[in-house]
PDB file of C-alpha atoms (C1' of nucleotides) in Angstrom:
ATOM      1  CA  MET A  30       7.593  -5.936  14.733  1.00  0.00           C
ATOM      2  CA  SER A  31       8.157  -3.415  17.488  1.00  0.00           C
ATOM      3  CA  GLN A  32      10.814  -1.966  15.172  1.00  0.00           C
ATOM      4  CA  LEU A  33       7.432  -0.827  13.416  1.00  0.00           C
ATOM      5  CA  CYS A  34       6.783   1.299  16.636  1.00  0.00           C
ATOM      6  CA  THR A  35      10.696   2.020  17.678  1.00  0.00           C
ATOM      7  CA  SER A  36      12.571   2.220  14.668  1.00  0.00           C
ATOM      8  CA  ASP A  37      15.045   4.454  14.002  1.00  0.00           C
ATOM      9  CA  SER A  38      12.905   6.020  10.932  1.00  0.00           C
ATOM     10  CA  PRO A  39       9.571   4.711  11.078  1.00  0.00           C
ATOM     11  CA  ASP A  40       8.828   6.980   7.954  1.00  0.00           C
ATOM     12  CA  LEU A  41      11.423   5.453   6.040  1.00  0.00           C
ATOM     13  CA  PHE A  42       9.719   2.393   7.205  1.00  0.00           C
ATOM     14  CA  ARG A  43       6.295   2.951   6.310  1.00  0.00           C
ATOM     15  CA  SER A  44       7.186   4.200   3.287  1.00  0.00           C
ATOM     16  CA  LEU A  45       9.053   0.868   1.726  1.00  0.00           C
ATOM     17  CA  LEU A  46       6.351  -0.930   3.664  1.00  0.00           C
ATOM     18  CA  SER A  47       3.544   1.466   1.255  1.00  0.00           C
ATOM     19  CA  ARG A  48       6.037   0.916  -2.033  1.00  0.00           C
ATOM     20  CA  ILE A  49       5.764  -2.941  -1.503  1.00  0.00           C
ATOM     21  CA  GLY A  50       2.113  -2.973  -1.160  1.00  0.00           C
ATOM     22  CA  ASP A  51       1.774  -0.599  -3.882  1.00  0.00           C
ATOM     23  CA  LYS A  52       0.192  -1.937  -7.504  1.00  0.00           C
ATOM     24  CA  TRP A  53       2.960  -2.500  -9.478  1.00  0.00           C
ATOM     25  CA  THR A  54       6.579  -2.204  -7.663  1.00  0.00           C
ATOM     26  CA  LEU A  55       6.977  -5.833  -7.022  1.00  0.00           C
ATOM     27  CA  ILE A  56       5.519  -6.667 -10.473  1.00  0.00           C
ATOM     28  CA  VAL A  57       8.503  -4.549 -12.142  1.00  0.00           C
ATOM     29  CA  ILE A  58      11.182  -5.974  -9.865  1.00  0.00           C
ATOM     30  CA  GLY A  59       9.920  -9.465 -10.341  1.00  0.00           C
ATOM     31  CA  VAL A  60      10.009  -8.767 -14.175  1.00  0.00           C
ATOM     32  CA  LEU A  61      13.688  -7.073 -13.868  1.00  0.00           C
ATOM     33  CA  GLY A  62      15.049  -9.684 -11.758  1.00  0.00           C
ATOM     34  CA  GLU A  63      14.835 -12.607 -14.097  1.00  0.00           C
ATOM     35  CA  GLU A  64      16.686 -10.270 -16.891  1.00  0.00           C
ATOM     36  CA  ARG A  65      17.722  -5.927 -17.732  1.00  0.00           C
ATOM     37  CA  LYS A  66      14.897  -4.749 -20.059  1.00  0.00           C
ATOM     38  CA  ARG A  67      14.198  -1.493 -21.836  1.00  0.00           C
ATOM     39  CA  PHE A  68      11.300   0.966 -21.261  1.00  0.00           C
ATOM     40  CA  THR A  69       8.953  -0.341 -23.983  1.00  0.00           C
ATOM     41  CA  GLU A  70       9.951  -4.135 -23.077  1.00  0.00           C
ATOM     42  CA  LEU A  71       8.273  -3.419 -20.035  1.00  0.00           C
ATOM     43  CA  VAL A  72       5.300  -2.041 -20.603  1.00  0.00           C
ATOM     44  CA  ASP A  73       5.095  -4.787 -23.361  1.00  0.00           C
ATOM     45  CA  PHE A  74       5.599  -7.211 -20.691  1.00  0.00           C
ATOM     46  CA  ILE A  75       3.898  -6.119 -18.042  1.00  0.00           C
ATOM     47  CA  PRO A  76      -0.112  -6.254 -18.586  1.00  0.00           C
ATOM     48  CA  GLY A  77      -2.237  -3.173 -18.238  1.00  0.00           C
ATOM     49  CA  ILE A  78       0.463  -1.214 -16.792  1.00  0.00           C
ATOM     50  CA  SER A  79       0.485   2.799 -18.531  1.00  0.00           C
ATOM     51  CA  ARG A  80       3.373   4.105 -19.288  1.00  0.00           C
ATOM     52  CA  ARG A  81       3.260   6.349 -17.181  1.00  0.00           C
ATOM     53  CA  MET A  82       2.819   4.150 -13.568  1.00  0.00           C
ATOM     54  CA  LEU A  83       6.059   2.633 -14.835  1.00  0.00           C
ATOM     55  CA  THR A  84       7.473   5.963 -15.107  1.00  0.00           C
ATOM     56  CA  VAL A  85       6.378   6.765 -11.718  1.00  0.00           C
ATOM     57  CA  THR A  86       7.232   3.196 -10.445  1.00  0.00           C
ATOM     58  CA  LEU A  87      10.446   2.537 -11.866  1.00  0.00           C
ATOM     59  CA  ARG A  88      11.910   6.298 -10.457  1.00  0.00           C
ATOM     60  CA  ALA A  89      11.156   5.786  -7.023  1.00  0.00           C
ATOM     61  CA  LEU A  90      12.564   2.185  -7.649  1.00  0.00           C
ATOM     62  CA  GLU A  91      16.032   3.944  -8.834  1.00  0.00           C
ATOM     63  CA  ARG A  92      15.537   7.040  -6.158  1.00  0.00           C
ATOM     64  CA  ASP A  93      15.644   3.861  -3.143  1.00  0.00           C
ATOM     65  CA  GLY A  94      18.511   2.096  -5.148  1.00  0.00           C
ATOM     66  CA  LEU A  95      16.511  -0.776  -5.744  1.00  0.00           C
ATOM     67  CA  VAL A  96      16.768  -0.448  -9.647  1.00  0.00           C
ATOM     68  CA  SER A  97      19.656   0.990 -11.793  1.00  0.00           C
ATOM     69  CA  ARG A  98      19.016   2.944 -15.286  1.00  0.00           C
ATOM     70  CA  THR A  99      21.477   2.853 -18.487  1.00  0.00           C
ATOM     71  CA  VAL A 100      20.808   5.765 -20.711  1.00  0.00           C
ATOM     72  CA  TYR A 101      22.633   4.825 -24.206  1.00  0.00           C
ATOM     73  CA  ALA A 102      23.517   7.801 -26.683  1.00  0.00           C
ATOM     74  CA  GLU A 103      21.712   6.432 -29.842  1.00  0.00           C
ATOM     75  CA  VAL A 104      18.933   7.309 -32.150  1.00  0.00           C
ATOM     76  CA  PRO A 105      16.564   6.455 -31.237  1.00  0.00           C
ATOM     77  CA  PRO A 106      17.149   6.314 -27.668  1.00  0.00           C
ATOM     78  CA  ARG A 107      17.751   3.214 -25.852  1.00  0.00           C
ATOM     79  CA  VAL A 108      17.729   3.257 -21.799  1.00  0.00           C
ATOM     80  CA  GLU A 109      17.666   0.084 -19.939  1.00  0.00           C
ATOM     81  CA  TYR A 110      16.644  -1.188 -16.629  1.00  0.00           C
ATOM     82  CA  GLU A 111      18.299  -3.572 -14.281  1.00  0.00           C
ATOM     83  CA  VAL A 112      17.592  -4.636 -10.588  1.00  0.00           C
ATOM     84  CA  THR A 113      20.698  -4.090  -8.179  1.00  0.00           C
ATOM     85  CA  PRO A 114      22.019  -6.834  -5.913  1.00  0.00           C
ATOM     86  CA  LEU A 115      19.822  -4.132  -3.024  1.00  0.00           C
ATOM     87  CA  GLY A 116      17.215  -4.845  -5.122  1.00  0.00           C
ATOM     88  CA  ARG A 117      17.743  -8.518  -5.967  1.00  0.00           C
ATOM     89  CA  SER A 118      18.086  -8.854  -1.859  1.00  0.00           C
ATOM     90  CA  LEU A 119      14.374  -6.935  -1.582  1.00  0.00           C
ATOM     91  CA  GLN A 120      12.931  -9.600  -4.200  1.00  0.00           C
ATOM     92  CA  ALA A 121      14.208 -12.709  -2.168  1.00  0.00           C
ATOM     93  CA  VAL A 122      12.461 -11.296   1.165  1.00  0.00           C
ATOM     94  CA  ALA A 123       9.523 -10.440  -0.918  1.00  0.00           C
ATOM     95  CA  LEU A 124       9.106 -13.882  -2.859  1.00  0.00           C
ATOM     96  CA  THR A 125       9.183 -14.829   0.497  1.00  0.00           C
ATOM     97  CA  LEU A 126       6.240 -12.960   0.939  1.00  0.00           C
ATOM     98  CA  GLY A 127       4.381 -14.537  -2.105  1.00  0.00           C
ATOM     99  CA  ASP A 128       5.395 -18.034  -0.904  1.00  0.00           C
ATOM    100  CA  TRP A 129       2.865 -17.241   2.342  1.00  0.00           C
ATOM    101  CA  VAL A 130       0.103 -15.539  -0.151  1.00  0.00           C
ATOM    102  CA  SER A 131      -0.032 -18.500  -2.235  1.00  0.00           C
ATOM    103  CA  GLU A 132       0.537 -21.138   0.481  1.00  0.00           C
ATOM    104  CA  HIS A 133      -2.600 -19.300   2.096  1.00  0.00           C
ATOM    105  CA  GLN A 134      -4.874 -17.713  -0.096  1.00  0.00           C
ATOM    106  CA  HIS A 135      -7.585 -20.387  -0.842  1.00  0.00           C
ATOM    107  CA  THR A 136      -7.436 -20.363   3.284  1.00  0.00           C
ATOM    108  CA  ILE A 137      -8.204 -16.343   3.310  1.00  0.00           C
ATOM    109  CA  ALA A 138     -10.579 -16.448   0.620  1.00  0.00           C
ATOM    110  CA  HIS A 139     -13.051 -18.741   2.387  1.00  0.00           C
ATOM    111  CA  HIS A 140     -12.633 -16.672   5.536  1.00  0.00           C
ATOM    112  CA  ARG A 141     -13.981 -13.602   3.185  1.00  0.00           C
ATOM    113  CA  ARG A 142     -16.163 -15.336   2.061  1.00  0.00           C
ATOM    114  CA  GLU A 143     -17.579 -16.777   5.421  1.00  0.00           C
ATOM    115  CA  PHE A 144     -16.964 -13.498   7.028  1.00  0.00           C
ATOM    116  CA  ASP A 145     -19.158 -11.587   3.970  1.00  0.00           C
ATOM    117  CA  ALA A 146     -21.944 -14.131   4.509  1.00  0.00           C
ATOM    118  CA  ALA A 147     -22.177 -13.899   8.136  1.00  0.00           C
ATOM    119  CA  THR A 148     -22.112 -10.146   7.615  1.00  0.00           C
ATOM    120  CA  ALA A 149     -24.138  -8.684   4.855  1.00  0.00           C
ATOM    121  CA  PRO A 150     -27.600 -10.380   4.928  1.00  0.00           C
TER     122      PRO A 150
ATOM    123  CA  MET B  23       7.973 -13.247  -8.153  1.00  0.00           C
ATOM    124  CA  SER B  24       6.290 -14.575 -10.999  1.00  0.00           C
ATOM    125  CA  GLN B  25       3.077 -15.512  -9.137  1.00  0.00           C
ATOM    126  CA  LEU B  26       2.374 -12.026  -9.220  1.00  0.00           C
ATOM    127  CA  CYS B  27       1.855 -12.130 -13.037  1.00  0.00           C
ATOM    128  CA  THR B  28       0.620 -15.794 -12.930  1.00  0.00           C
ATOM    129  CA  SER B  29      -1.341 -16.718  -9.475  1.00  0.00           C
ATOM    130  CA  ASP B  30      -4.558 -18.192  -9.267  1.00  0.00           C
ATOM    131  CA  SER B  31      -6.090 -15.265  -8.281  1.00  0.00           C
ATOM    132  CA  PRO B  32      -3.623 -11.794  -8.473  1.00  0.00           C
ATOM    133  CA  ASP B  33      -6.464  -9.500  -7.431  1.00  0.00           C
ATOM    134  CA  LEU B  34      -6.735 -11.907  -3.981  1.00  0.00           C
ATOM    135  CA  PHE B  35      -2.767 -11.270  -4.156  1.00  0.00           C
ATOM    136  CA  ARG B  36      -2.602  -7.408  -4.310  1.00  0.00           C
ATOM    137  CA  SER B  37      -5.401  -7.035  -1.888  1.00  0.00           C
ATOM    138  CA  LEU B  38      -3.208  -8.986   0.520  1.00  0.00           C
ATOM    139  CA  LEU B  39       0.044  -6.939  -0.590  1.00  0.00           C
ATOM    140  CA  SER B  40      -1.995  -3.462  -0.415  1.00  0.00           C
ATOM    141  CA  ARG B  41      -3.006  -4.792   2.774  1.00  0.00           C
ATOM    142  CA  ILE B  42       0.292  -5.367   4.241  1.00  0.00           C
ATOM    143  CA  GLY B  43       1.857  -1.941   2.981  1.00  0.00           C
ATOM    144  CA  ASP B  44      -1.534  -0.213   4.410  1.00  0.00           C
ATOM    145  CA  LYS B  45      -0.402   2.196   7.628  1.00  0.00           C
ATOM    146  CA  TRP B  46      -1.952   0.514  10.324  1.00  0.00           C
ATOM    147  CA  THR B  47      -2.082  -3.148   9.737  1.00  0.00           C
ATOM    148  CA  LEU B  48       1.536  -4.806  11.041  1.00  0.00           C
ATOM    149  CA  ILE B  49       1.616  -2.503  13.214  1.00  0.00           C
ATOM    150  CA  VAL B  50      -1.891  -3.782  14.669  1.00  0.00           C
ATOM    151  CA  ILE B  51      -0.785  -7.221  14.459  1.00  0.00           C
ATOM    152  CA  GLY B  52       2.561  -6.374  15.791  1.00  0.00           C
ATOM    153  CA  VAL B  53       1.079  -4.814  18.816  1.00  0.00           C
ATOM    154  CA  LEU B  54      -1.652  -7.907  18.949  1.00  0.00           C
ATOM    155  CA  GLY B  55       1.238 -10.665  18.240  1.00  0.00           C
ATOM    156  CA  GLU B  56       2.334  -9.767  21.982  1.00  0.00           C
ATOM    157  CA  GLU B  57      -0.827 -10.437  23.953  1.00  0.00           C
ATOM    158  CA  ARG B  58      -4.559  -9.920  23.218  1.00  0.00           C
ATOM    159  CA  LYS B  59      -6.054  -6.673  23.669  1.00  0.00           C
ATOM    160  CA  ARG B  60      -9.393  -4.851  24.122  1.00  0.00           C
ATOM    161  CA  PHE B  61     -10.115  -2.364  21.600  1.00  0.00           C
ATOM    162  CA  THR B  62      -9.185   0.946  23.999  1.00  0.00           C
ATOM    163  CA  GLU B  63      -5.838  -0.633  24.726  1.00  0.00           C
ATOM    164  CA  LEU B  64      -5.292  -0.771  21.570  1.00  0.00           C
ATOM    165  CA  VAL B  65      -6.046   2.880  20.403  1.00  0.00           C
ATOM    166  CA  ASP B  66      -3.919   4.060  23.879  1.00  0.00           C
ATOM    167  CA  PHE B  67      -0.928   1.545  22.755  1.00  0.00           C
ATOM    168  CA  ILE B  68      -0.538   2.320  19.053  1.00  0.00           C
ATOM    169  CA  PRO B  69       0.723   6.008  18.753  1.00  0.00           C
ATOM    170  CA  GLY B  70      -1.180   8.202  16.528  1.00  0.00           C
ATOM    171  CA  ILE B  71      -4.085   5.899  15.274  1.00  0.00           C
ATOM    172  CA  SER B  72      -7.911   7.103  15.300  1.00  0.00           C
ATOM    173  CA  ARG B  73     -10.758   4.950  16.693  1.00  0.00           C
ATOM    174  CA  ARG B  74     -12.169   4.644  13.031  1.00  0.00           C
ATOM    175  CA  MET B  75      -8.719   3.460  11.566  1.00  0.00           C
ATOM    176  CA  LEU B  76      -8.458   1.104  14.470  1.00  0.00           C
ATOM    177  CA  THR B  77     -11.977  -0.405  13.786  1.00  0.00           C
ATOM    178  CA  VAL B  78     -11.495  -0.680   9.807  1.00  0.00           C
ATOM    179  CA  THR B  79      -7.900  -2.691  10.237  1.00  0.00           C
ATOM    180  CA  LEU B  80      -8.994  -4.783  12.933  1.00  0.00           C
ATOM    181  CA  ARG B  81     -12.108  -5.327  10.841  1.00  0.00           C
ATOM    182  CA  ALA B  82     -10.462  -6.402   7.269  1.00  0.00           C
ATOM    183  CA  LEU B  83      -8.000  -8.532   9.413  1.00  0.00           C
ATOM    184  CA  GLU B  84     -10.990 -10.073  10.946  1.00  0.00           C
ATOM    185  CA  ARG B  85     -12.082 -10.656   7.697  1.00  0.00           C
ATOM    186  CA  ASP B  86      -9.250 -12.214   6.208  1.00  0.00           C
ATOM    187  CA  GLY B  87      -9.202 -14.349   9.654  1.00  0.00           C
ATOM    188  CA  LEU B  88      -5.698 -13.362  10.553  1.00  0.00           C
ATOM    189  CA  VAL B  89      -7.259 -11.954  14.045  1.00  0.00           C
ATOM    190  CA  SER B  90     -10.350 -13.293  16.059  1.00  0.00           C
ATOM    191  CA  ARG B  91     -12.410 -11.027  17.548  1.00  0.00           C
ATOM    192  CA  THR B  92     -14.373 -12.087  21.082  1.00  0.00           C
ATOM    193  CA  VAL B  93     -16.993  -9.993  23.028  1.00  0.00           C
ATOM    194  CA  TYR B  94     -17.925 -10.510  26.476  1.00  0.00           C
ATOM    195  CA  ALA B  95     -21.881 -10.119  27.471  1.00  0.00           C
ATOM    196  CA  GLU B  96     -21.062  -7.081  29.903  1.00  0.00           C
ATOM    197  CA  VAL B  97     -21.980  -3.717  30.937  1.00  0.00           C
ATOM    198  CA  PRO B  98     -19.681  -1.723  29.737  1.00  0.00           C
ATOM    199  CA  PRO B  99     -18.797  -3.652  26.829  1.00  0.00           C
ATOM    200  CA  ARG B 100     -15.837  -5.587  26.358  1.00  0.00           C
ATOM    201  CA  VAL B 101     -14.627  -7.068  23.560  1.00  0.00           C
ATOM    202  CA  GLU B 102     -11.103  -8.676  22.935  1.00  0.00           C
ATOM    203  CA  TYR B 103      -8.689  -9.043  19.521  1.00  0.00           C
ATOM    204  CA  GLU B 104      -6.103 -11.645  19.211  1.00  0.00           C
ATOM    205  CA  VAL B 105      -4.135 -12.958  16.338  1.00  0.00           C
ATOM    206  CA  THR B 106      -4.387 -16.265  14.635  1.00  0.00           C
ATOM    207  CA  PRO B 107      -2.175 -18.871  14.136  1.00  0.00           C
ATOM    208  CA  LEU B 108      -3.035 -17.589  10.459  1.00  0.00           C
ATOM    209  CA  GLY B 109      -1.645 -14.228  11.535  1.00  0.00           C
ATOM    210  CA  ARG B 110       1.263 -15.402  13.376  1.00  0.00           C
ATOM    211  CA  SER B 111       2.428 -17.162  10.210  1.00  0.00           C
ATOM    212  CA  LEU B 112       1.949 -13.809   8.632  1.00  0.00           C
ATOM    213  CA  GLN B 113       3.745 -11.968  11.121  1.00  0.00           C
ATOM    214  CA  ALA B 114       6.833 -14.190  10.739  1.00  0.00           C
ATOM    215  CA  VAL B 115       6.900 -13.428   7.112  1.00  0.00           C
ATOM    216  CA  ALA B 116       6.244  -9.728   7.924  1.00  0.00           C
ATOM    217  CA  LEU B 117       9.220  -9.960  10.385  1.00  0.00           C
ATOM    218  CA  THR B 118      11.805 -11.005   7.686  1.00  0.00           C
ATOM    219  CA  LEU B 119      10.661  -7.661   6.006  1.00  0.00           C
ATOM    220  CA  GLY B 120      10.910  -5.627   9.026  1.00  0.00           C
ATOM    221  CA  ASP B 121      14.739  -7.191   9.679  1.00  0.00           C
ATOM    222  CA  TRP B 122      15.367  -6.247   5.756  1.00  0.00           C
ATOM    223  CA  VAL B 123      14.170  -3.033   6.251  1.00  0.00           C
ATOM    224  CA  SER B 124      16.015  -2.268   8.910  1.00  0.00           C
ATOM    225  CA  GLU B 125      19.075  -4.050   7.781  1.00  0.00           C
ATOM    226  CA  HIS B 126      19.175  -1.505   4.486  1.00  0.00           C
ATOM    227  CA  GLN B 127      17.418   1.303   5.674  1.00  0.00           C
ATOM    228  CA  HIS B 128      20.536   3.370   5.815  1.00  0.00           C
ATOM    229  CA  THR B 129      21.914   2.149   2.288  1.00  0.00           C
ATOM    230  CA  ILE B 130      18.319   3.494   1.383  1.00  0.00           C
ATOM    231  CA  ALA B 131      18.330   6.720   3.256  1.00  0.00           C
ATOM    232  CA  HIS B 132      21.742   7.492   1.335  1.00  0.00           C
ATOM    233  CA  HIS B 133      20.210   6.246  -1.619  1.00  0.00           C
ATOM    234  CA  ARG B 134      17.491   8.753  -1.966  1.00  0.00           C
ATOM    235  CA  ARG B 135      19.754  11.624  -0.472  1.00  0.00           C
ATOM    236  CA  GLU B 136      21.983  11.117  -3.389  1.00  0.00           C
ATOM    237  CA  PHE B 137      19.280  10.955  -6.224  1.00  0.00           C
ATOM    238  CA  ASP B 138      17.140  13.828  -4.508  1.00  0.00           C
ATOM    239  CA  ALA B 139      20.590  15.847  -4.314  1.00  0.00           C
ATOM    240  CA  ALA B 140      21.364  15.076  -8.420  1.00  0.00           C
ATOM    241  CA  THR B 141      17.546  16.033  -9.641  1.00  0.00           C
ATOM    242  CA  ALA B 142      16.499  18.962  -7.951  1.00  0.00           C
ATOM    243  CA  PRO B 143      19.435  21.243  -7.553  1.00  0.00           C
TER     244      PRO B 143
ATOM    245  C1'  DC C   9     -16.530   1.050  26.162  1.00  0.00           C
ATOM    246  C1'  DT C  10     -17.197   0.083  20.963  1.00  0.00           C
ATOM    247  C1'  DG C  11     -17.999   0.824  17.669  1.00  0.00           C
ATOM    248  C1'  DA C  12     -20.840   3.306  12.995  1.00  0.00           C
ATOM    249  C1'  DA C  13     -21.752   7.285  10.030  1.00  0.00           C
ATOM    250  C1'  DT C  14     -20.454  11.205   8.028  1.00  0.00           C
ATOM    251  C1'  DC C  15     -17.669  14.977   5.892  1.00  0.00           C
ATOM    252  C1'  DC C  16     -13.671  16.409   3.861  1.00  0.00           C
ATOM    253  C1'  DT C  17      -8.321  16.240   1.684  1.00  0.00           C
ATOM    254  C1'  DA C  18      -4.740  14.576  -0.592  1.00  0.00           C
ATOM    255  C1'  DA C  19      -2.760  10.690  -2.718  1.00  0.00           C
ATOM    256  C1'  DG C  20      -3.014   6.579  -6.304  1.00  0.00           C
ATOM    257  C1'  DG C  21      -2.877   5.971 -10.227  1.00  0.00           C
ATOM    258  C1'  DG C  22      -5.705   5.949 -15.155  1.00  0.00           C
ATOM    259  C1'  DA C  23      -6.672   8.175 -20.015  1.00  0.00           C
ATOM    260  C1'  DT C  24      -4.971  11.167 -23.293  1.00  0.00           C
ATOM    261  C1'  DA C  25      -1.878  14.118 -25.903  1.00  0.00           C
ATOM    262  C1'  DC C  26       2.488  16.273 -25.752  1.00  0.00           C
ATOM    263  C1'  DT C  27       8.279  16.150 -26.687  1.00  0.00           C
ATOM    264  C1'  DG C  28      13.342  15.821 -27.446  1.00  0.00           C
TER     265       DG C  28
ATOM    266  C1'  DC D  16      11.496   5.296 -28.105  1.00  0.00           C
ATOM    267  C1'  DA D  17      11.431   7.511 -23.492  1.00  0.00           C
ATOM    268  C1'  DG D  18       9.290   9.519 -21.648  1.00  0.00           C
ATOM    269  C1'  DT D  19       6.482  14.425 -19.510  1.00  0.00           C
ATOM    270  C1'  DA D  20       1.973  17.090 -18.695  1.00  0.00           C
ATOM    271  C1'  DT D  21      -2.717  17.252 -17.950  1.00  0.00           C
ATOM    272  C1'  DC D  22      -7.133  16.075 -16.954  1.00  0.00           C
ATOM    273  C1'  DC D  23     -10.336  13.603 -13.601  1.00  0.00           C
ATOM    274  C1'  DC D  24     -11.789   9.907 -10.841  1.00  0.00           C
ATOM    275  C1'  DT D  25     -11.557   6.314  -6.911  1.00  0.00           C
ATOM    276  C1'  DT D  26      -9.322   5.025  -2.798  1.00  0.00           C
ATOM    277  C1'  DA D  27      -6.901   5.716   1.976  1.00  0.00           C
ATOM    278  C1'  DG D  28      -7.425   8.261   6.001  1.00  0.00           C
ATOM    279  C1'  DG D  29      -8.026  11.908   9.609  1.00  0.00           C
ATOM    280  C1'  DA D  30     -11.956  14.593  12.139  1.00  0.00           C
ATOM    281  C1'  DT D  31     -16.136  14.578  14.247  1.00  0.00           C
ATOM    282  C1'  DT D  32     -19.962  13.196  15.819  1.00  0.00           C
ATOM    283  C1'  DC D  33     -23.799   9.929  17.123  1.00  0.00           C
ATOM    284  C1'  DA D  34     -25.373   5.429  19.421  1.00  0.00           C
ATOM    285  C1'  DG D  35     -26.132   1.012  21.820  1.00  0.00           C
TER     286       DG D  35
END
DNA sequence: CTGAATCCTAAGGGATACTG
DNA sequence: CAGTATCCCTTAGGATTCAG
């Protein structure tokens, strides 16, 4: 973890972490990990996401090379998104994070209740 | 990754992810992972952190049961923080995330430069 | 020494309307 | 269909000050 302080590029490190921690990134990668999808399919598939936030999230992922964007010269326009091999490798790492949360979520929820009970009254 | 949509408690899941993605959490866990430290030691040890943000971060970690807080009845007061076994298990997972970033940071930085060059001009 | 309280700004993110 | 632009509200987080 000390690379968080000594890394070549702590700013890059942090920007990646906050990307992972943001509201939609992992969800989008997870959905795209199953199969390539077009814009509206993603909107329909991901409950609660707005077109704006989907655009913002996809642009960021594309910029980092985690997702690729393919435009087909058709009318009406068709655009498909797909995770890259790099994105897939991130997904694999994120999955272990997801497993950790799944495994410990009840313990953590319990800690929170205890802490709140001990602090609030 | 689909547990992001189907999890028992997506809110808890998200709160944990954004905790991990915030500015100081992993740094604090990383530093405390090496050895237990008191408040001021942490401030001195972590470049750039304010006392306020250290307090906020430590409280959140304590609430989740990732860090424990011990108060000694002395004058002047002494408080020591230490990662719990649960915190250590999270640190292990976060380390794999750190490894991934270390391994791919140059690739990602390259992607960003290319993307920005293709979009900005 | 170890915080809590307050103030302030910058960024995240939602709703809505418009466009090629 | 696939976005972009705008407005606005909420939250993260820094600076500073006060207190036990």
